[in-house]
CSV table of C-alpha atoms in Angstrom, one decimal:
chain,number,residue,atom,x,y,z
A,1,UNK,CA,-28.5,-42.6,7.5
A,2,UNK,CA,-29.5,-45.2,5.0
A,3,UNK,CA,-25.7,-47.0,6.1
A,4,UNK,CA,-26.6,-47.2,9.3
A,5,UNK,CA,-30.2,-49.0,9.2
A,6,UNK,CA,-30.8,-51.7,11.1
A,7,UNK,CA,-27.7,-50.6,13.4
A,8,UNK,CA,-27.1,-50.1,17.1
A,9,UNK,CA,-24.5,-46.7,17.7
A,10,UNK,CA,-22.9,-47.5,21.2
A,11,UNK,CA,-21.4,-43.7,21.8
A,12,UNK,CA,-19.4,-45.3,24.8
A,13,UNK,CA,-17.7,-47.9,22.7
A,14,UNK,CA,-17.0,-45.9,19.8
A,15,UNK,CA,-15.7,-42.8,22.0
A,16,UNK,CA,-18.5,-40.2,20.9
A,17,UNK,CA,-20.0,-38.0,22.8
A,18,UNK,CA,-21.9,-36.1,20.3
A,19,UNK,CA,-23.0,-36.9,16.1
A,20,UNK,CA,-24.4,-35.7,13.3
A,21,UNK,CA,-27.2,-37.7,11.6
A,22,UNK,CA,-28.1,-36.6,8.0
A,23,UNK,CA,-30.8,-38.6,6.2
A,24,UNK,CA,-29.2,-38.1,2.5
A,25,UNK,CA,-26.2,-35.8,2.0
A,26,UNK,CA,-27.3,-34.9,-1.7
A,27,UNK,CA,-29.9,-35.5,-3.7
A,28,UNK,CA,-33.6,-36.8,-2.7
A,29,UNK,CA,-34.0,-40.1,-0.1
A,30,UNK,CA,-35.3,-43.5,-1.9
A,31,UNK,CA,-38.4,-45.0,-2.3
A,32,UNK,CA,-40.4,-47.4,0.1
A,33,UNK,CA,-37.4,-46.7,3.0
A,34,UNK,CA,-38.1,-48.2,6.1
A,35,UNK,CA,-34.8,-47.6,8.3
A,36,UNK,CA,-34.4,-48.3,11.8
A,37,UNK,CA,-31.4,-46.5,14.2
A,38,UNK,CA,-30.8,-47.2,18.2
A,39,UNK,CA,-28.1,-45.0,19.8
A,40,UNK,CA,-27.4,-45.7,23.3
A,41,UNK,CA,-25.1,-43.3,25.6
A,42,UNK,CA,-22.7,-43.6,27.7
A,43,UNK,CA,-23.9,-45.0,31.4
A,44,UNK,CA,-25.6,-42.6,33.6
A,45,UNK,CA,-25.8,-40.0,30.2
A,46,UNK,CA,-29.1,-38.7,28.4
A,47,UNK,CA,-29.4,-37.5,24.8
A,48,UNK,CA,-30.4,-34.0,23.7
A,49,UNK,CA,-31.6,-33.6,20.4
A,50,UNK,CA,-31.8,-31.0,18.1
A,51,UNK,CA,-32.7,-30.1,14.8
A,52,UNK,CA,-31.0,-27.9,11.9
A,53,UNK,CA,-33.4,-28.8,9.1
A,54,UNK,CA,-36.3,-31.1,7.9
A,55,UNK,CA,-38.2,-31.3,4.7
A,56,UNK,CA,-40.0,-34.5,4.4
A,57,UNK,CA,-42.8,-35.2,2.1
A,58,UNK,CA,-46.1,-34.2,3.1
A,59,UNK,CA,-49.2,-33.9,0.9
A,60,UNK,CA,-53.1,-32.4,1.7
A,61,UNK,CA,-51.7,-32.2,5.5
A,62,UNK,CA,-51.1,-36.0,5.7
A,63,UNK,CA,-47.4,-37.2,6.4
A,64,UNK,CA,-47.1,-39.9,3.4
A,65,UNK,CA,-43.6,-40.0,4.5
A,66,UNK,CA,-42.3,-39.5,8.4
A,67,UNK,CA,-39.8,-39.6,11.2
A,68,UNK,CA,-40.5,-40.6,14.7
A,69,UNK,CA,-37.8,-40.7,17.6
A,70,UNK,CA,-39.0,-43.2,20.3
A,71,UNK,CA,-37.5,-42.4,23.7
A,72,UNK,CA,-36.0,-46.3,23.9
A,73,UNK,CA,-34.0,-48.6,22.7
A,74,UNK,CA,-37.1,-50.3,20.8
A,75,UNK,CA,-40.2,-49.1,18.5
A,76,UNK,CA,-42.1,-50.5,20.8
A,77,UNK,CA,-41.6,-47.3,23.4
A,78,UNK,CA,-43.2,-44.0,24.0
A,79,UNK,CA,-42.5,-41.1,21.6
A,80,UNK,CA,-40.3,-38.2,22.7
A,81,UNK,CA,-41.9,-35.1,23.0
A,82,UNK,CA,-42.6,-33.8,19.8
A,83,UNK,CA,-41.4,-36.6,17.9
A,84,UNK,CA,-44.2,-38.7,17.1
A,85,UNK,CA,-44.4,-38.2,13.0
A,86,UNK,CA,-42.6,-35.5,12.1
A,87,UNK,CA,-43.2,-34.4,8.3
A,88,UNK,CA,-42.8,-31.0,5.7
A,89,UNK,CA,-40.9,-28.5,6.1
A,90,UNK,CA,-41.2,-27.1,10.2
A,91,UNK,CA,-38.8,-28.5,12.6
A,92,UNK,CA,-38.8,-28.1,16.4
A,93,UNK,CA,-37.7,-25.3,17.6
A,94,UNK,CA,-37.0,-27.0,21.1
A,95,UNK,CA,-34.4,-29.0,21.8
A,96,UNK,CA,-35.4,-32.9,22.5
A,97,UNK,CA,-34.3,-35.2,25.6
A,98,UNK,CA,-34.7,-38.2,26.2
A,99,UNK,CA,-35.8,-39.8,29.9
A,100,UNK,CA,-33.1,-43.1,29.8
A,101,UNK,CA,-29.8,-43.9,27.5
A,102,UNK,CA,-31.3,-45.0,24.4
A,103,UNK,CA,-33.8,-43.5,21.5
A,104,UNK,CA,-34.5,-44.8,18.0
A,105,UNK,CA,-35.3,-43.2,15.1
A,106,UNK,CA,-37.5,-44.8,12.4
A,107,UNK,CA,-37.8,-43.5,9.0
A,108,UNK,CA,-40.5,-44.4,6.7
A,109,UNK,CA,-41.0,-43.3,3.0
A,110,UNK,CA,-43.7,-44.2,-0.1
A,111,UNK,CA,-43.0,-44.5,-3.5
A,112,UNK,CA,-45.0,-40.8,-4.6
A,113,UNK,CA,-42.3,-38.5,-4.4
A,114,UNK,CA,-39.4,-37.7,-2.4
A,115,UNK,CA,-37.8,-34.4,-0.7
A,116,UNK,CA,-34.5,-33.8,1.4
A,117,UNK,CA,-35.0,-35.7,4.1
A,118,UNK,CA,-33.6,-34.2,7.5
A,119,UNK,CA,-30.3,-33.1,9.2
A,120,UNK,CA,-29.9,-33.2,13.4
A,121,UNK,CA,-27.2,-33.7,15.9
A,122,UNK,CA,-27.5,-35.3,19.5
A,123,UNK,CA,-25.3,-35.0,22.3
A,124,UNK,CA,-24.9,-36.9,25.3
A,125,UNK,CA,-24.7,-35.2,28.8
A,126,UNK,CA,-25.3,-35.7,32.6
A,127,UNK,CA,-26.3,-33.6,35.6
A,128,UNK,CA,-24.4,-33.3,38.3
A,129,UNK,CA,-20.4,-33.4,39.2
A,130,UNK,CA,-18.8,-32.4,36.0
A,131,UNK,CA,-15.1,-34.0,35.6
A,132,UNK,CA,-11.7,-32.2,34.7
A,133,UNK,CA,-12.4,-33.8,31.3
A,134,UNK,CA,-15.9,-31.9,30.9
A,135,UNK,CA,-17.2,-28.6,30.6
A,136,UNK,CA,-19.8,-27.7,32.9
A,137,UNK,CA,-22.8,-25.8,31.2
A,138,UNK,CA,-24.6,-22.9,33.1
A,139,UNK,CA,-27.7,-25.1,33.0
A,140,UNK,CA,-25.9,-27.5,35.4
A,141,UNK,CA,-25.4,-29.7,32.3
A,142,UNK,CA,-21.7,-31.7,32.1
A,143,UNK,CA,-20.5,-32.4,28.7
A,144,UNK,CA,-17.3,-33.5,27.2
A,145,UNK,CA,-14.5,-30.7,27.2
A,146,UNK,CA,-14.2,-31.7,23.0
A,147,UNK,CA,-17.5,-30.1,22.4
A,148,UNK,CA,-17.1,-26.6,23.4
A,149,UNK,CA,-16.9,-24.4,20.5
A,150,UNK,CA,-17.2,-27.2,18.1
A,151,UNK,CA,-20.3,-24.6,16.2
A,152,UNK,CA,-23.3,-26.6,18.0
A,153,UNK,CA,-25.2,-25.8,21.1
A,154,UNK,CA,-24.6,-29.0,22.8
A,155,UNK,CA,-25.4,-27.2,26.1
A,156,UNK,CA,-28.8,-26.4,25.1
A,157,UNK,CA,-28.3,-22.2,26.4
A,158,UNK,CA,-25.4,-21.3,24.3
A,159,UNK,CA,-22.6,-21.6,27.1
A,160,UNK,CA,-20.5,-23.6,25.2
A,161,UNK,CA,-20.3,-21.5,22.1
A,162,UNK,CA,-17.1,-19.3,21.3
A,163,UNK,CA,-18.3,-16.2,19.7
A,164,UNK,CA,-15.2,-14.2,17.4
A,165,UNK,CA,-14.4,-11.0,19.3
A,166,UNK,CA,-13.6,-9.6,15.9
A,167,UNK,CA,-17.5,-9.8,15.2
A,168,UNK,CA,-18.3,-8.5,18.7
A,169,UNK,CA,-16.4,-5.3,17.8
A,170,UNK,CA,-17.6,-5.0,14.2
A,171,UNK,CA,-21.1,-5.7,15.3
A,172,UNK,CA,-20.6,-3.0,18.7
A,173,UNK,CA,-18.6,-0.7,16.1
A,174,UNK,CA,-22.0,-1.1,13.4
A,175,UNK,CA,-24.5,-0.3,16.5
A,176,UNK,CA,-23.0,2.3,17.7
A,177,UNK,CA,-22.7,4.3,14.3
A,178,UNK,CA,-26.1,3.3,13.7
A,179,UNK,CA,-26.6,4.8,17.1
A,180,UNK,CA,-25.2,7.7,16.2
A,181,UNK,CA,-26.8,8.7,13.1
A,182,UNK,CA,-30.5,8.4,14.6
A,183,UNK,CA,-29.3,10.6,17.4
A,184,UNK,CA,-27.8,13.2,14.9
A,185,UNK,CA,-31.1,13.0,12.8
A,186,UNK,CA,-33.1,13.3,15.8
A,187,UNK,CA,-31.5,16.7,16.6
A,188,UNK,CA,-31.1,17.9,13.3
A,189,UNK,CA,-35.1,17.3,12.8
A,190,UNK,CA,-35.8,18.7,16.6
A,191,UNK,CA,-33.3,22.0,15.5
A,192,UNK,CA,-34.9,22.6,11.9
A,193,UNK,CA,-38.2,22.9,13.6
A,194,UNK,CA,-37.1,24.8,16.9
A,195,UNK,CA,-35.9,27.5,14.1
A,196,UNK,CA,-39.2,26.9,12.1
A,197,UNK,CA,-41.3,27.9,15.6
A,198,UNK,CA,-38.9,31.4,16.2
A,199,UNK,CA,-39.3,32.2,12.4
A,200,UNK,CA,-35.6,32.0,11.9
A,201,UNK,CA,-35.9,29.7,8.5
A,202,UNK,CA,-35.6,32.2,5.5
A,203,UNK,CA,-37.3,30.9,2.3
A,204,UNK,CA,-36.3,32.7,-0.7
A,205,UNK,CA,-39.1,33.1,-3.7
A,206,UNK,CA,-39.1,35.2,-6.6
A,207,UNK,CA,-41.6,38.2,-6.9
A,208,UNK,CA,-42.3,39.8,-9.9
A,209,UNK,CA,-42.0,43.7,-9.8
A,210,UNK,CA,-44.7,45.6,-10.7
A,211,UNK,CA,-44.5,48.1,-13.4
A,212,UNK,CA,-43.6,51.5,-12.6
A,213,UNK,CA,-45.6,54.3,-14.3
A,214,UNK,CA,-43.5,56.6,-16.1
A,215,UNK,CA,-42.5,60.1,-14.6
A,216,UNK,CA,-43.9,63.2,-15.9
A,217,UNK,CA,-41.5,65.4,-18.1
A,218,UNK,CA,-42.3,68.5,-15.9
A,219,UNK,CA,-42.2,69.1,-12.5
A,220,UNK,CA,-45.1,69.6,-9.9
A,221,UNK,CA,-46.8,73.2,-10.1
A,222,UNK,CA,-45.0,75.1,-7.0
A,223,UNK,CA,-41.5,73.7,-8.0
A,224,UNK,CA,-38.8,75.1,-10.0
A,225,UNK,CA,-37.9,73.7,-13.6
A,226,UNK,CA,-34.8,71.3,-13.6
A,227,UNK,CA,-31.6,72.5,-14.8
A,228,UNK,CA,-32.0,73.8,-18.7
A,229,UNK,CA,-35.7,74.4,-18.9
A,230,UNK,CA,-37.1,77.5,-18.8
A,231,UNK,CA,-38.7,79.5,-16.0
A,232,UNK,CA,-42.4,79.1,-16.0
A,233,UNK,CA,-44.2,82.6,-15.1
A,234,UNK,CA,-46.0,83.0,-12.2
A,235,UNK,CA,-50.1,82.9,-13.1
A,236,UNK,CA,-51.6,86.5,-13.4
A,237,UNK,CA,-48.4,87.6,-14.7
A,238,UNK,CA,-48.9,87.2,-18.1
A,239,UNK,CA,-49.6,90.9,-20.5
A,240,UNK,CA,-53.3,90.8,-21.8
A,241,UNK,CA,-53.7,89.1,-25.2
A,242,UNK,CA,-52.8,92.1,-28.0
A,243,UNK,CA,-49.8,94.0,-26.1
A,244,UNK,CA,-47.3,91.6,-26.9
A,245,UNK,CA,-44.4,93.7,-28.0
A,246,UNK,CA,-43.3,92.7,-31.4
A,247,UNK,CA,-39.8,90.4,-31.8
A,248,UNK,CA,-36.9,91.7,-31.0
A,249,UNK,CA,-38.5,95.2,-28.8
A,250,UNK,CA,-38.4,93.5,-25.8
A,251,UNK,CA,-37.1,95.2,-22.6
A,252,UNK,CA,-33.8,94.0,-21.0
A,253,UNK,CA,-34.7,91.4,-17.9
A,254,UNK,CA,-35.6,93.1,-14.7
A,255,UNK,CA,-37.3,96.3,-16.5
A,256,UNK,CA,-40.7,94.8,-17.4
A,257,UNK,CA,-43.3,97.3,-16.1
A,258,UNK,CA,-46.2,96.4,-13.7
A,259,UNK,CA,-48.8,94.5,-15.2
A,260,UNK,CA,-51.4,97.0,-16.6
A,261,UNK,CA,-49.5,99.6,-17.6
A,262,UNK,CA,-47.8,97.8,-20.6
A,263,UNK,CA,-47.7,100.8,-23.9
A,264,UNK,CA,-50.3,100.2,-26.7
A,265,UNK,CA,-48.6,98.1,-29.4
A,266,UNK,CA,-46.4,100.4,-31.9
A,267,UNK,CA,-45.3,103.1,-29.0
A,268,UNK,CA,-42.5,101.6,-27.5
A,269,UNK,CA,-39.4,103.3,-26.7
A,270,UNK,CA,-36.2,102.8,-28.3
A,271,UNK,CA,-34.3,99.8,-26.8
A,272,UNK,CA,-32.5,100.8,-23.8
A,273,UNK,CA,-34.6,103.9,-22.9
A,274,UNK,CA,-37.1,102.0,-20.8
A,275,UNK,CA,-37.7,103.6,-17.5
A,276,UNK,CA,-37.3,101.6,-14.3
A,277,UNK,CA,-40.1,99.6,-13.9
A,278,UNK,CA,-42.7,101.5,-11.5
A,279,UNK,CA,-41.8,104.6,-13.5
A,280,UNK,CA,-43.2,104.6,-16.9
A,281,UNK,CA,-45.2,108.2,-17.8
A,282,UNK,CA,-48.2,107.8,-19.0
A,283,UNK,CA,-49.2,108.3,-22.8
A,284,UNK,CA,-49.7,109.1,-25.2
A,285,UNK,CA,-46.7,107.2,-27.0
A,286,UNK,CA,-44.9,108.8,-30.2
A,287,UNK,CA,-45.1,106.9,-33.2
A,288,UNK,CA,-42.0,103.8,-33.2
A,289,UNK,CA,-39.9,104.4,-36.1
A,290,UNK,CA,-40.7,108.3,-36.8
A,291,UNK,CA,-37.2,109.8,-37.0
A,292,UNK,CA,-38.0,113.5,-36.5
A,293,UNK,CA,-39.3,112.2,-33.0
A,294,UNK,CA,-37.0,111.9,-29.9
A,295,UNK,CA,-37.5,110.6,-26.8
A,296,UNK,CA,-35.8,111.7,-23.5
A,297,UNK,CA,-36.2,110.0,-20.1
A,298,UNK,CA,-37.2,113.0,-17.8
A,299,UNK,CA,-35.3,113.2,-14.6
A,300,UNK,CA,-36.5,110.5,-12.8
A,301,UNK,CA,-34.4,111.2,-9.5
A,302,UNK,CA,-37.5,114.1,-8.7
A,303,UNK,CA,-39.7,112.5,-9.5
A,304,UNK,CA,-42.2,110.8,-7.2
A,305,UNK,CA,-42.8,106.8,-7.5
A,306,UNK,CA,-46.3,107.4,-6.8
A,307,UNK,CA,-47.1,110.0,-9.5
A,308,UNK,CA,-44.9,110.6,-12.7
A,309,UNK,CA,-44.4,113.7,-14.4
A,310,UNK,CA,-45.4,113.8,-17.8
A,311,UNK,CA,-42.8,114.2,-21.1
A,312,UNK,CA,-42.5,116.9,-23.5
A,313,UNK,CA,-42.6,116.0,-26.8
């Protein structure tokens, strides 16, 4: 901006329709600046004004250095809306317009410091009948056919900008996987806790097993011995302590007389002499191991089971 001080732009004359103003295009603006810039449009046009950036000195909320936009041709004119002494780092967020052809800009700086300065654009436009060499915005605005999809909104609502379909379909493609993924985590959450409800999640821990206690060597009492042990005898079946018979003098199994009526010890009969059990004559016994002694079994076939004979010796 600092070549055009003291200028008059006549867009008309020089065949724009739109321009870019930047106050510096690197490094910081000068000291002590006091620039002055008229732009007039073409007849019957206005001027819209907008702003990309501004970052103009500003210290303990006082503007030590400025920019005001007067809506005329002069200094001497009323501010545009917004633009009285514009200063830091907000801009507008609005776009500008002015009421006639013509606005100036006036840009003052101190010697304390400087910063970036600003960058805007301005565009001329009319309402009304929009020529075959215009665009017609959807605000009703008419601007040249040249500024539609230059990258600036020189409508004001964005209906002269040319958006890449490639982006639209990246940026639909993006959205809808995005979509997608909340849906599927939405259901997968809802699902986990549908199952949680009907007791269908299974959580596996680890228990520790108790210690058995160890199995007795014998079976219960009313049970039979496991295979090689030996059979236990029945209680009250046992032969009173002293009538053992000695080793080896035993009867054969199955010939054990009643209990109670067992010979004294020493007057046993010869092995394989034993009556039947039930049958056993009463004593006395002979002497074991006198060899002038015999013993013979009487004929038990006549004799009753109830009462047996007696034995001569």
């Amino acid at each position: 901006m600092s070549e055009l001080c003291g200028r008059t732009l006549d867009m008309k004359a020089d065949s724009k329709w739109s321009a870019r103003v930047e106050l510096v295009r690197s490094g910081d603006y000068r000291d002590n600046m006091n620039c002055r810039w008229t732009v007039t449009a073409p007849p019957n046009h206005r001027l819209m004004v907008y702003f990309k950036e501004i970052d103009i000195d500003r210290r303990f909320f006082r503007c030590d250095d400025y920019l005001s936009i007067y809506d005329s041709n002069t200094t001497n004119g009323a501010y545009l809306d917004g633009a009285s002494k514009l200063c830091g780092e907000t801009r507008p967020r609005h776009f500008l317009y002015t009421s006639g052809r013509s606005m100036t800009l006036l840009f003052v700086s101190d010697r304390h410091g400087d910063d970036d300065g600003f960058d805007l654009y301005f565009t001329a436009y009319h309402i009304g009948n929009c020529t075959e060499a215009e665009f017609r915005c959807k605000n009703g605005r008419c601007i040249h056919k040249s500024l539609k999809c230059n990258g600036y909104q020189n409508c004001g609502d964005e209906s002269d900008m040319c958006y890449s379909k490639t982006g639209s379909i990246v940026g639909a493609v993006v959205a809808v996987i995005f979509v997608t993924l909340i849906v599927v985590g939405v259901v997968f959450i809802c699902r986990r806790r549908r199952q949680a409800r009907n007791g269908n999640v299974h959580i596996k821990t680890t228990e520790s097993v108790p210690m058995q206690p160890a199995q007795p060597m014998y079976p219960p009492q009313g049970q039979a011995p496991p295979q090689g042990y030996p059979a236990y005898p029945q209680p009250g079946q046992y032969p009173p302590p002293g009538q053992y018979p000695p080793p080896g003098q035993y009867p054969p199994p199955g010939q054990y007389p009643p209990p109670g009526q067992y010979p004294p010890p020493g007057q046993y009969p010869p092995p394989g002499q034993y009556p039947p059990p039930g049958q056993y004559p009463p004593g006395p016994y002979p002497p074991q191991g006198n060899p002038n002694m015999t013993y013979a079994p009487p004929p038990y076939s006549a004799v009753s089971e109830e009462e047996p004979s007696k034995v001569a010796l």
